[in-house]
JSON list of N, CA and C in Angstrom, two decimals:
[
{"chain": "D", "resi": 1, "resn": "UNK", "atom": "N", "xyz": [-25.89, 5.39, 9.44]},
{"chain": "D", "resi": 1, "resn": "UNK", "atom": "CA", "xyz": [-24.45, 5.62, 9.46]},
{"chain": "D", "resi": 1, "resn": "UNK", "atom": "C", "xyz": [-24.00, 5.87, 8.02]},
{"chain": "D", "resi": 2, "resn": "UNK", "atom": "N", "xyz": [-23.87, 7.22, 8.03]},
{"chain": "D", "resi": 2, "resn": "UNK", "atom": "CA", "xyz": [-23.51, 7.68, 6.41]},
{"chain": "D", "resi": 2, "resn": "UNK", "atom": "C", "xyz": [-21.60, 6.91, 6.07]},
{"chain": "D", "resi": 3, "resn": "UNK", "atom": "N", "xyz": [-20.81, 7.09, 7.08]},
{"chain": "D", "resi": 3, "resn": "UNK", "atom": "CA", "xyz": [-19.49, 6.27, 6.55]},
{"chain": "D", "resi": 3, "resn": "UNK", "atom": "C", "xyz": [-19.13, 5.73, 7.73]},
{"chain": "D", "resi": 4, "resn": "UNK", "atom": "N", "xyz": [-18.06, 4.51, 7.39]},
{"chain": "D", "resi": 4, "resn": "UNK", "atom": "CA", "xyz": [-17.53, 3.51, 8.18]},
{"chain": "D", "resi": 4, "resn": "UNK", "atom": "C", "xyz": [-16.48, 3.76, 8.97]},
{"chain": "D", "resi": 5, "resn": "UNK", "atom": "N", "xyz": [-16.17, 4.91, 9.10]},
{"chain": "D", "resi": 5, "resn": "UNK", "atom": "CA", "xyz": [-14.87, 5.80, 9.78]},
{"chain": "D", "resi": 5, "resn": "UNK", "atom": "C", "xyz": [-13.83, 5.14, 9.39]},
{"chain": "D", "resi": 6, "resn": "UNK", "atom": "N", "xyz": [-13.46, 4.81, 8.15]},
{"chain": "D", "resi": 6, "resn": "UNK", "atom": "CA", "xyz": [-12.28, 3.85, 7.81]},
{"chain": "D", "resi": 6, "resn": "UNK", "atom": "C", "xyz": [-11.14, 5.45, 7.21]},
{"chain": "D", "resi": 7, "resn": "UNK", "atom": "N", "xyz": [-10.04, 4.92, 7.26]},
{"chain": "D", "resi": 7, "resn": "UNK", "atom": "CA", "xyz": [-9.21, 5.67, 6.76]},
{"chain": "D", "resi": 7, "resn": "UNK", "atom": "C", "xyz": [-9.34, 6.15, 5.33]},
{"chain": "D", "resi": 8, "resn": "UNK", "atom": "N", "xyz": [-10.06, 4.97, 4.39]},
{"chain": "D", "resi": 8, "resn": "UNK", "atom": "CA", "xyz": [-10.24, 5.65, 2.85]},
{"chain": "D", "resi": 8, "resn": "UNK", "atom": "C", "xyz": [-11.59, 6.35, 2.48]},
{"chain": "D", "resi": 9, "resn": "UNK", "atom": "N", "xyz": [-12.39, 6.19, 3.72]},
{"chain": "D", "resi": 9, "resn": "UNK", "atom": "CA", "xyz": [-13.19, 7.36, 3.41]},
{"chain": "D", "resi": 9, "resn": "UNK", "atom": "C", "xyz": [-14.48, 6.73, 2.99]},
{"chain": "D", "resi": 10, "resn": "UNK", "atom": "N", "xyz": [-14.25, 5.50, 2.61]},
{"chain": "D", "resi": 10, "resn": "UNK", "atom": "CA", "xyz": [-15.94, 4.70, 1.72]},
{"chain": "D", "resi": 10, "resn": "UNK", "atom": "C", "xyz": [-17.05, 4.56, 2.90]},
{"chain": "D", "resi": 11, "resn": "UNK", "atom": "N", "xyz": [-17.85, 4.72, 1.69]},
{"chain": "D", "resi": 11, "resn": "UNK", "atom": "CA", "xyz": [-19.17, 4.39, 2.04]},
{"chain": "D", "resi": 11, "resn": "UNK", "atom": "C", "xyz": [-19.70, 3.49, 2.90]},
{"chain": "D", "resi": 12, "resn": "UNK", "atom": "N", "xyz": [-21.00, 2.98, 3.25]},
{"chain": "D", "resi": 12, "resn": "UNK", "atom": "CA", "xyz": [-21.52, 1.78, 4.13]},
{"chain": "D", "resi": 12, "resn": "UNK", "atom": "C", "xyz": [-21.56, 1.27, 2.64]},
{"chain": "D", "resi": 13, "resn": "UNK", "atom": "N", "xyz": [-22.61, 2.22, 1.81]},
{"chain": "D", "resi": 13, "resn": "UNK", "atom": "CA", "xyz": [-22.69, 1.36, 0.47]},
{"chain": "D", "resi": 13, "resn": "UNK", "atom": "C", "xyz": [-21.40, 0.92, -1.05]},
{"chain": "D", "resi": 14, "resn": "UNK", "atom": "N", "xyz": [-20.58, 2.07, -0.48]},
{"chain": "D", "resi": 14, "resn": "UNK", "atom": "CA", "xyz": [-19.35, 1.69, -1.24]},
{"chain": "D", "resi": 14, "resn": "UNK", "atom": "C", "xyz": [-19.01, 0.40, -0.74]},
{"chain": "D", "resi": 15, "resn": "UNK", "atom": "N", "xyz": [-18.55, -0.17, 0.46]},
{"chain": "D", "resi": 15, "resn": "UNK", "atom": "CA", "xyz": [-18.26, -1.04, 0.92]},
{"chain": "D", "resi": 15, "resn": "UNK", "atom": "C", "xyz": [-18.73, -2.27, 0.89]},
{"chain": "D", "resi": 16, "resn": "UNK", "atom": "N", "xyz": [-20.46, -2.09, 0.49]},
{"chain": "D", "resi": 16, "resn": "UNK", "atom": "CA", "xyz": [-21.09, -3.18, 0.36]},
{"chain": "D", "resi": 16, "resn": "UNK", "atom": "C", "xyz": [-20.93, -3.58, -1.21]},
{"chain": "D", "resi": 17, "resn": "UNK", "atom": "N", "xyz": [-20.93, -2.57, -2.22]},
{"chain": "D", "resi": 17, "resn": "UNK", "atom": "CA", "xyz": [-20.10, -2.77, -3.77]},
{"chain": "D", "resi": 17, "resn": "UNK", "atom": "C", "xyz": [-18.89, -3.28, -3.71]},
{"chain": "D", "resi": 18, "resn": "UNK", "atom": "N", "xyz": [-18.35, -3.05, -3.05]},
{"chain": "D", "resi": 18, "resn": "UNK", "atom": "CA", "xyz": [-16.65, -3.34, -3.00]},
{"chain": "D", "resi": 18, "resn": "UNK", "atom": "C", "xyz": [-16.54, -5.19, -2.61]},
{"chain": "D", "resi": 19, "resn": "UNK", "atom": "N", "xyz": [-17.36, -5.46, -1.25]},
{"chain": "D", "resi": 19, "resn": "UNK", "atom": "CA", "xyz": [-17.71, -6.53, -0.84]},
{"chain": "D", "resi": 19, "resn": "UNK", "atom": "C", "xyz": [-18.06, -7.39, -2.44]},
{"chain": "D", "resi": 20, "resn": "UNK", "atom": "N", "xyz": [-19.17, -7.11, -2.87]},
{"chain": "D", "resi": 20, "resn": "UNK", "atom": "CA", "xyz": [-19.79, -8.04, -4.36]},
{"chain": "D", "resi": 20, "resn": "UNK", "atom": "C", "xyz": [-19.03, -7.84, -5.09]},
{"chain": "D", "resi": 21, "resn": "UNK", "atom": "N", "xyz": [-18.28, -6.87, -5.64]},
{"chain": "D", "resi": 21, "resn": "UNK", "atom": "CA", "xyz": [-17.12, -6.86, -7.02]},
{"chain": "D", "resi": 21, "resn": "UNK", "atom": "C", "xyz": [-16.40, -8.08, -6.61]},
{"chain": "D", "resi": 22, "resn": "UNK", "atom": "N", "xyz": [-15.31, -8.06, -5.29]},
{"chain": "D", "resi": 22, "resn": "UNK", "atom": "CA", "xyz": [-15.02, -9.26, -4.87]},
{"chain": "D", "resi": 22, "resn": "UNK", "atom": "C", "xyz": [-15.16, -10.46, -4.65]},
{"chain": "D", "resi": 23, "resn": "UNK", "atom": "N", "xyz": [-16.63, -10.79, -4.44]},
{"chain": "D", "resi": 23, "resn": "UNK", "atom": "CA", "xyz": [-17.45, -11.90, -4.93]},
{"chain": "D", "resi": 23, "resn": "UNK", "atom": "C", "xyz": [-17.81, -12.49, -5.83]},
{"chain": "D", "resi": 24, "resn": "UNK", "atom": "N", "xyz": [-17.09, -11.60, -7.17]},
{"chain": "D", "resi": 24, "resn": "UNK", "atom": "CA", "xyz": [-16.99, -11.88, -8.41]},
{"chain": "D", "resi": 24, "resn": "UNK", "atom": "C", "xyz": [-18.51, -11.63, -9.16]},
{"chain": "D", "resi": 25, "resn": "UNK", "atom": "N", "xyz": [-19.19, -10.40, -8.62]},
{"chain": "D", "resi": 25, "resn": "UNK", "atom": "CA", "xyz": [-20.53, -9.98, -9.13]},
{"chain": "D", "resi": 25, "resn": "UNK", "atom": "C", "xyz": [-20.21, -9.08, -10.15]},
{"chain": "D", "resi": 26, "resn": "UNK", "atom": "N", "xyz": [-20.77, -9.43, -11.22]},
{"chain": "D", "resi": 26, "resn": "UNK", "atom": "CA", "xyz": [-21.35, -8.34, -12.31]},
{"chain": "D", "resi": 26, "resn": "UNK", "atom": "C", "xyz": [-21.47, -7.21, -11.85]},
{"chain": "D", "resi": 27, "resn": "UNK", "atom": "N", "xyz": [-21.88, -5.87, -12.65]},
{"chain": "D", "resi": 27, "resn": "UNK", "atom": "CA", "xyz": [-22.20, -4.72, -11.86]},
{"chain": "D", "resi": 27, "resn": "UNK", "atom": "C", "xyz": [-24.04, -5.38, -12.40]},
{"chain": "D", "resi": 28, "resn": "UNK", "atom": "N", "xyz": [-24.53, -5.95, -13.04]},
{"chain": "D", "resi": 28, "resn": "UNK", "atom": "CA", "xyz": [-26.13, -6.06, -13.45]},
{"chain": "D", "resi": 28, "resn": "UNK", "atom": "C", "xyz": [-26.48, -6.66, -11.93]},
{"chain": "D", "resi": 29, "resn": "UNK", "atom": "N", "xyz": [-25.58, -7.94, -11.79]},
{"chain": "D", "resi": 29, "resn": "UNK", "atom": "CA", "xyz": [-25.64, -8.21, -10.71]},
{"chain": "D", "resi": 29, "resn": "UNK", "atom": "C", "xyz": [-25.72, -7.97, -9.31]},
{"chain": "D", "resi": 30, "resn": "UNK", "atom": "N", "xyz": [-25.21, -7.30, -9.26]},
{"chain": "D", "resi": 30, "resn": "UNK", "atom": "CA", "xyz": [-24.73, -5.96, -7.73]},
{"chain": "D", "resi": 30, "resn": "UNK", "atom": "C", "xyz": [-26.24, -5.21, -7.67]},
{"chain": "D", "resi": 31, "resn": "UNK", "atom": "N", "xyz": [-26.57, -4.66, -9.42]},
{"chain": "D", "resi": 31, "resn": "UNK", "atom": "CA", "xyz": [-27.31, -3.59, -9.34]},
{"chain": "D", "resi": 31, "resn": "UNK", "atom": "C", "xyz": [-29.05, -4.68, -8.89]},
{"chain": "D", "resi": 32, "resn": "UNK", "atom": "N", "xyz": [-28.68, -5.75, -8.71]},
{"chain": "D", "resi": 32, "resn": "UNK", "atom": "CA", "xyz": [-29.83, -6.27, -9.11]},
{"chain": "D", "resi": 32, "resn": "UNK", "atom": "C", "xyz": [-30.20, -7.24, -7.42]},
{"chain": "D", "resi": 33, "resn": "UNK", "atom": "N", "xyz": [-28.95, -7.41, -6.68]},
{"chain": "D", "resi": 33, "resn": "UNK", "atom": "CA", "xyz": [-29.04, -8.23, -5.81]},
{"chain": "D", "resi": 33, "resn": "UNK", "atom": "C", "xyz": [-29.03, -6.70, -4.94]},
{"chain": "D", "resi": 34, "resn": "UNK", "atom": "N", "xyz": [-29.00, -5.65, -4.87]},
{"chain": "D", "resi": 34, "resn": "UNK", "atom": "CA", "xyz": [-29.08, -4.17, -4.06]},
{"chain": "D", "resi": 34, "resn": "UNK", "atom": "C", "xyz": [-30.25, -3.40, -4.56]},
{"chain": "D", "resi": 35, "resn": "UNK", "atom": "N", "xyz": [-31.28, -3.85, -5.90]},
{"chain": "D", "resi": 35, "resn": "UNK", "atom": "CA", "xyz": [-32.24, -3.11, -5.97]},
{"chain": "D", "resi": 35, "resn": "UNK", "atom": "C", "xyz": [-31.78, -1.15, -6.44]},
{"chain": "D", "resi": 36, "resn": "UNK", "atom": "N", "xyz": [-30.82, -1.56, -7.24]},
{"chain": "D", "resi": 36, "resn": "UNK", "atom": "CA", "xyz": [-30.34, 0.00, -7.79]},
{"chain": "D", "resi": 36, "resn": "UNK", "atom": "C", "xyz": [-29.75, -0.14, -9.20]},
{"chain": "D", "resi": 37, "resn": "UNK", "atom": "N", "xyz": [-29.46, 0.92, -10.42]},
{"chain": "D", "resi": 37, "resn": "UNK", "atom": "CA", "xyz": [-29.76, 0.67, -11.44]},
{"chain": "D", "resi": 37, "resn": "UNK", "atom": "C", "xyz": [-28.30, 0.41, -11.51]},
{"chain": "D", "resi": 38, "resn": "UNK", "atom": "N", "xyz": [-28.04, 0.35, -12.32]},
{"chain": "D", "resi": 38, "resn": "UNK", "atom": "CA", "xyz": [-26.69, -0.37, -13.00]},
{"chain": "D", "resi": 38, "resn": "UNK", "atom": "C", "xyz": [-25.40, 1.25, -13.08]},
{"chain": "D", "resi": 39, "resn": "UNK", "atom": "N", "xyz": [-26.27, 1.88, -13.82]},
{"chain": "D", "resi": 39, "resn": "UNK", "atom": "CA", "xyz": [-25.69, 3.33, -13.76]},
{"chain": "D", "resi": 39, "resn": "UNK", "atom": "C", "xyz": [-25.23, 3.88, -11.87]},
{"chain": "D", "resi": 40, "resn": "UNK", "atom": "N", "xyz": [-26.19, 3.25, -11.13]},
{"chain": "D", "resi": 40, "resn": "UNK", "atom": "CA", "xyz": [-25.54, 3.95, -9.75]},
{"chain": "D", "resi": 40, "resn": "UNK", "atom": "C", "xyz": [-24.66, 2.93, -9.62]},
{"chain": "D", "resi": 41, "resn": "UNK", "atom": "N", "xyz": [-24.77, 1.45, -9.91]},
{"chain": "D", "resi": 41, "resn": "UNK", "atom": "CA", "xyz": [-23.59, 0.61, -9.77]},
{"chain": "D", "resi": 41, "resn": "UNK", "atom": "C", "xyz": [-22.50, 1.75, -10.38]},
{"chain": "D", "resi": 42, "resn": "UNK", "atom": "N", "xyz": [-22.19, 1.61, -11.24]},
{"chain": "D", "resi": 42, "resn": "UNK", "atom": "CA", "xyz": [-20.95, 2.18, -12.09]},
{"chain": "D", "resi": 42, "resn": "UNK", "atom": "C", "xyz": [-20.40, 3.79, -11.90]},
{"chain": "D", "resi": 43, "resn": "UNK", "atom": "N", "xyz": [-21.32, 4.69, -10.80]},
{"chain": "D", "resi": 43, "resn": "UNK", "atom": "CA", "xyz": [-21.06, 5.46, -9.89]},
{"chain": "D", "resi": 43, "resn": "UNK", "atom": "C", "xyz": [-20.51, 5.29, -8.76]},
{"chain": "D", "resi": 44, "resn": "UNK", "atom": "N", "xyz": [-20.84, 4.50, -7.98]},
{"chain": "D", "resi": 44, "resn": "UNK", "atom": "CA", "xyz": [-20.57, 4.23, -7.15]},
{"chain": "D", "resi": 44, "resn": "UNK", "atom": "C", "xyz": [-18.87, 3.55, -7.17]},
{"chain": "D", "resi": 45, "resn": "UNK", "atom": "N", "xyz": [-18.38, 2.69, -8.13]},
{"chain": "D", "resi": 45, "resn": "UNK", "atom": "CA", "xyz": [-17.67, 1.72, -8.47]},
{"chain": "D", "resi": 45, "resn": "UNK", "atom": "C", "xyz": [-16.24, 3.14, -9.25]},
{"chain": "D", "resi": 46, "resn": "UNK", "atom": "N", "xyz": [-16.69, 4.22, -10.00]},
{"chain": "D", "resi": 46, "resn": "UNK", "atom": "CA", "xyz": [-16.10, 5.20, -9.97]},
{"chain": "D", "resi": 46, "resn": "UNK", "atom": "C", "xyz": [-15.57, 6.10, -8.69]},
{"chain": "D", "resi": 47, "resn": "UNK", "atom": "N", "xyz": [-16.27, 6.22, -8.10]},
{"chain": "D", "resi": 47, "resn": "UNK", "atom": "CA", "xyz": [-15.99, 6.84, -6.33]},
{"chain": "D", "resi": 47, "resn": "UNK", "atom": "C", "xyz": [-15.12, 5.78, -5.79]},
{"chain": "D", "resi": 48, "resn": "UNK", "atom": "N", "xyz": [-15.36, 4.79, -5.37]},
{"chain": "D", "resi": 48, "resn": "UNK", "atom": "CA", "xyz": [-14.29, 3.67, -5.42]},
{"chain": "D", "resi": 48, "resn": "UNK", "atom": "C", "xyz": [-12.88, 4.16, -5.89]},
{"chain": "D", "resi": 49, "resn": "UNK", "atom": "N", "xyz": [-12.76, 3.57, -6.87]},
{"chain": "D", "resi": 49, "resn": "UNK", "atom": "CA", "xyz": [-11.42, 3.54, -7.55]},
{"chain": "D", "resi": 49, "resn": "UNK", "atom": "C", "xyz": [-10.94, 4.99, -7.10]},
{"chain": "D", "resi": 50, "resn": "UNK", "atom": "N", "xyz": [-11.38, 5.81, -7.28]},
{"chain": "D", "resi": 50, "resn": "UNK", "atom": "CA", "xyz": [-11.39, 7.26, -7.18]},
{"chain": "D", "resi": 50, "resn": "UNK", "atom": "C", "xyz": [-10.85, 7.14, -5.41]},
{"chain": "D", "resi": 51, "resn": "UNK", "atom": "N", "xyz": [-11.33, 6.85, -4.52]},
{"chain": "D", "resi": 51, "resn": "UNK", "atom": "CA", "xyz": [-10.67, 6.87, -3.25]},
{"chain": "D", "resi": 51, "resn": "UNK", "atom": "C", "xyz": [-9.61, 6.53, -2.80]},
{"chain": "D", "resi": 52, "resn": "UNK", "atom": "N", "xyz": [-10.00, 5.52, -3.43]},
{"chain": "D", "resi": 52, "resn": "UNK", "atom": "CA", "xyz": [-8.49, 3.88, -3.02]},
{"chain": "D", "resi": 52, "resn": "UNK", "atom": "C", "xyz": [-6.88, 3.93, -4.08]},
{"chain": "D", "resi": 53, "resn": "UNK", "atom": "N", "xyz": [-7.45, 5.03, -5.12]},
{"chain": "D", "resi": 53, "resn": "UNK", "atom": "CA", "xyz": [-6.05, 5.30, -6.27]},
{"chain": "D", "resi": 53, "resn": "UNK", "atom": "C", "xyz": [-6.07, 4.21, -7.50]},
{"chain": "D", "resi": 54, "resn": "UNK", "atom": "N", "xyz": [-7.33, 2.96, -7.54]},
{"chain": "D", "resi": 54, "resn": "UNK", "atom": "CA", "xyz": [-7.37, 2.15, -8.10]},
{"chain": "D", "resi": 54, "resn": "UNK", "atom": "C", "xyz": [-7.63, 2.62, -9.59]},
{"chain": "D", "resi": 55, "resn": "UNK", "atom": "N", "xyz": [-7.38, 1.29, -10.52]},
{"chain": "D", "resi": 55, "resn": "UNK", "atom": "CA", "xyz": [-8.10, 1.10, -11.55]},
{"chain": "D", "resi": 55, "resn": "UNK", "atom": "C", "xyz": [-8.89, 0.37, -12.38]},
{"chain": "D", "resi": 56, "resn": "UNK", "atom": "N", "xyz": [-9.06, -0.66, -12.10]},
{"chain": "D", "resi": 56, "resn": "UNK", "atom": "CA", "xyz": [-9.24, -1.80, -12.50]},
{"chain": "D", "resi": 56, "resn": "UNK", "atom": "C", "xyz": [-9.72, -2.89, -11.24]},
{"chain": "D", "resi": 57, "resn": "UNK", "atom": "N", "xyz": [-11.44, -3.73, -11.31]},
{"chain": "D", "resi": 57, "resn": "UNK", "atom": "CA", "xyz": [-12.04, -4.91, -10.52]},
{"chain": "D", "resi": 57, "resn": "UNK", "atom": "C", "xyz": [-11.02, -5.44, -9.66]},
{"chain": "D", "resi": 58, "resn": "UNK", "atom": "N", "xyz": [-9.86, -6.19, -10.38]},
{"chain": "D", "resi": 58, "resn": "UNK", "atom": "CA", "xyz": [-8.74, -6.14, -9.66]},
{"chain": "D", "resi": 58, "resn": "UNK", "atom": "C", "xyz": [-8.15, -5.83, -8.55]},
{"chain": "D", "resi": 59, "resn": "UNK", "atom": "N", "xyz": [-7.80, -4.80, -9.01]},
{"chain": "D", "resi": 59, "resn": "UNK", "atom": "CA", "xyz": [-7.45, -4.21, -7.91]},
{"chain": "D", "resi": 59, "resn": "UNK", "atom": "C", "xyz": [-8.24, -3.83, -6.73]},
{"chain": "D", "resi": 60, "resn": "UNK", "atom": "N", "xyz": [-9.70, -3.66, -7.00]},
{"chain": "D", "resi": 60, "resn": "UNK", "atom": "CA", "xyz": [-10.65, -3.23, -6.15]},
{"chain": "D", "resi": 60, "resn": "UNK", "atom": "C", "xyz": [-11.01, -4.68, -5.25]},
{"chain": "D", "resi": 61, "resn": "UNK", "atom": "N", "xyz": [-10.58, -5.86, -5.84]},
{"chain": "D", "resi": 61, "resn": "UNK", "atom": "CA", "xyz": [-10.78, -7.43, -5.37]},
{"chain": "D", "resi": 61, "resn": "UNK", "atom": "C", "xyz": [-9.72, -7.56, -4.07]},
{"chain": "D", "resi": 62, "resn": "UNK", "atom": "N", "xyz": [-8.27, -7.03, -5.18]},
{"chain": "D", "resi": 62, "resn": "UNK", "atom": "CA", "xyz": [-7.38, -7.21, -3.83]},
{"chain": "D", "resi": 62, "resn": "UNK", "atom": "C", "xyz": [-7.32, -6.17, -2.70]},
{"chain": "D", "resi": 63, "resn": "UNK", "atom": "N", "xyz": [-7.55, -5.11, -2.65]},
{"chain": "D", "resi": 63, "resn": "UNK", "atom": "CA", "xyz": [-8.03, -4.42, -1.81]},
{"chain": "D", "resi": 63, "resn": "UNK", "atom": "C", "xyz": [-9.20, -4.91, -1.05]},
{"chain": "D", "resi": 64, "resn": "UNK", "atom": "N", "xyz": [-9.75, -5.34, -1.56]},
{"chain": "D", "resi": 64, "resn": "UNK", "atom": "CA", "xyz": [-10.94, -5.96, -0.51]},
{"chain": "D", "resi": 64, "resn": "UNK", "atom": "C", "xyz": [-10.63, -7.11, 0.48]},
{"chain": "D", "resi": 65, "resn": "UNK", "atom": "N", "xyz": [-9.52, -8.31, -0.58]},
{"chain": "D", "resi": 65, "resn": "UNK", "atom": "CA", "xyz": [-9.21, -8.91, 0.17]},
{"chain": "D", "resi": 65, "resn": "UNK", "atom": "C", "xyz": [-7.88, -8.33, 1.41]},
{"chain": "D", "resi": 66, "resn": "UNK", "atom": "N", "xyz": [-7.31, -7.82, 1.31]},
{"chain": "D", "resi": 66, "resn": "UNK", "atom": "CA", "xyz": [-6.44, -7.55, 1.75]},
{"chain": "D", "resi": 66, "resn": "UNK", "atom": "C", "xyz": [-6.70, -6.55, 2.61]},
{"chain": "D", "resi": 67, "resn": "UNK", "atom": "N", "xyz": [-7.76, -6.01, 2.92]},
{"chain": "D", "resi": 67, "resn": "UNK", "atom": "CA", "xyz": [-8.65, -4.90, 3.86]},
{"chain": "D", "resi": 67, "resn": "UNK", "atom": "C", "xyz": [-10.03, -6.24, 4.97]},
{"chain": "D", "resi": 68, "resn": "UNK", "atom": "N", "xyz": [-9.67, -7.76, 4.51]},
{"chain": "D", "resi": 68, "resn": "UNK", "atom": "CA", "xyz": [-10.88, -7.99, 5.26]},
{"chain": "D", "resi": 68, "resn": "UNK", "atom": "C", "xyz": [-12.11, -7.75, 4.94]},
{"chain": "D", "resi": 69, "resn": "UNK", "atom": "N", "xyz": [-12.47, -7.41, 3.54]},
{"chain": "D", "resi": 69, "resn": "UNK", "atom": "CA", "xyz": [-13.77, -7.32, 2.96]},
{"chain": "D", "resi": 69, "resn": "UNK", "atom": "C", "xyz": [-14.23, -8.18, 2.58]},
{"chain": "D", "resi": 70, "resn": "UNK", "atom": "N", "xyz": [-13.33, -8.62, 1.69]},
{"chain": "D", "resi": 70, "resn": "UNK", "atom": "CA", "xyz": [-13.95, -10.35, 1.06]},
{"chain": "D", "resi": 70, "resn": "UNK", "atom": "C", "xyz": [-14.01, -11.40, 1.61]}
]
């Protein structure tokens, strides 16, 4: 399942980044508990913000919470 049919469009794996930012994970962390380099963390985490209008962990936290992610 390439996307989650959600209205903003993310990923299975955006979603699962979005999930750990909120969990208060590092991106070393993320990149390290998902087995991917740090650089696709911080791609991925760009596409993000980039969907949702965000800018800032923050915001990507309360969106998560406030979407039922976290």
């Amino acid at each position: 399942m390439a996307r989650l049919g959600r209205a903003d469009g993310l990923t299975v794996r955006e979603v699962e980044i979005l999930r750990l930012v909120a969990a208060s994970m590092t991106n070393r962390q993320t990149a390290e508990r998902l087995g991917l380099s740090i650089r696709t963390v911080d791609a991925h985490l760009r596409s993000i913000y980039a969907k949702l209008g965000i800018k800032s962990r923050s915001a990507a936290t309360r969106y998560a919470v406030e979407h039922n992610l976290a």
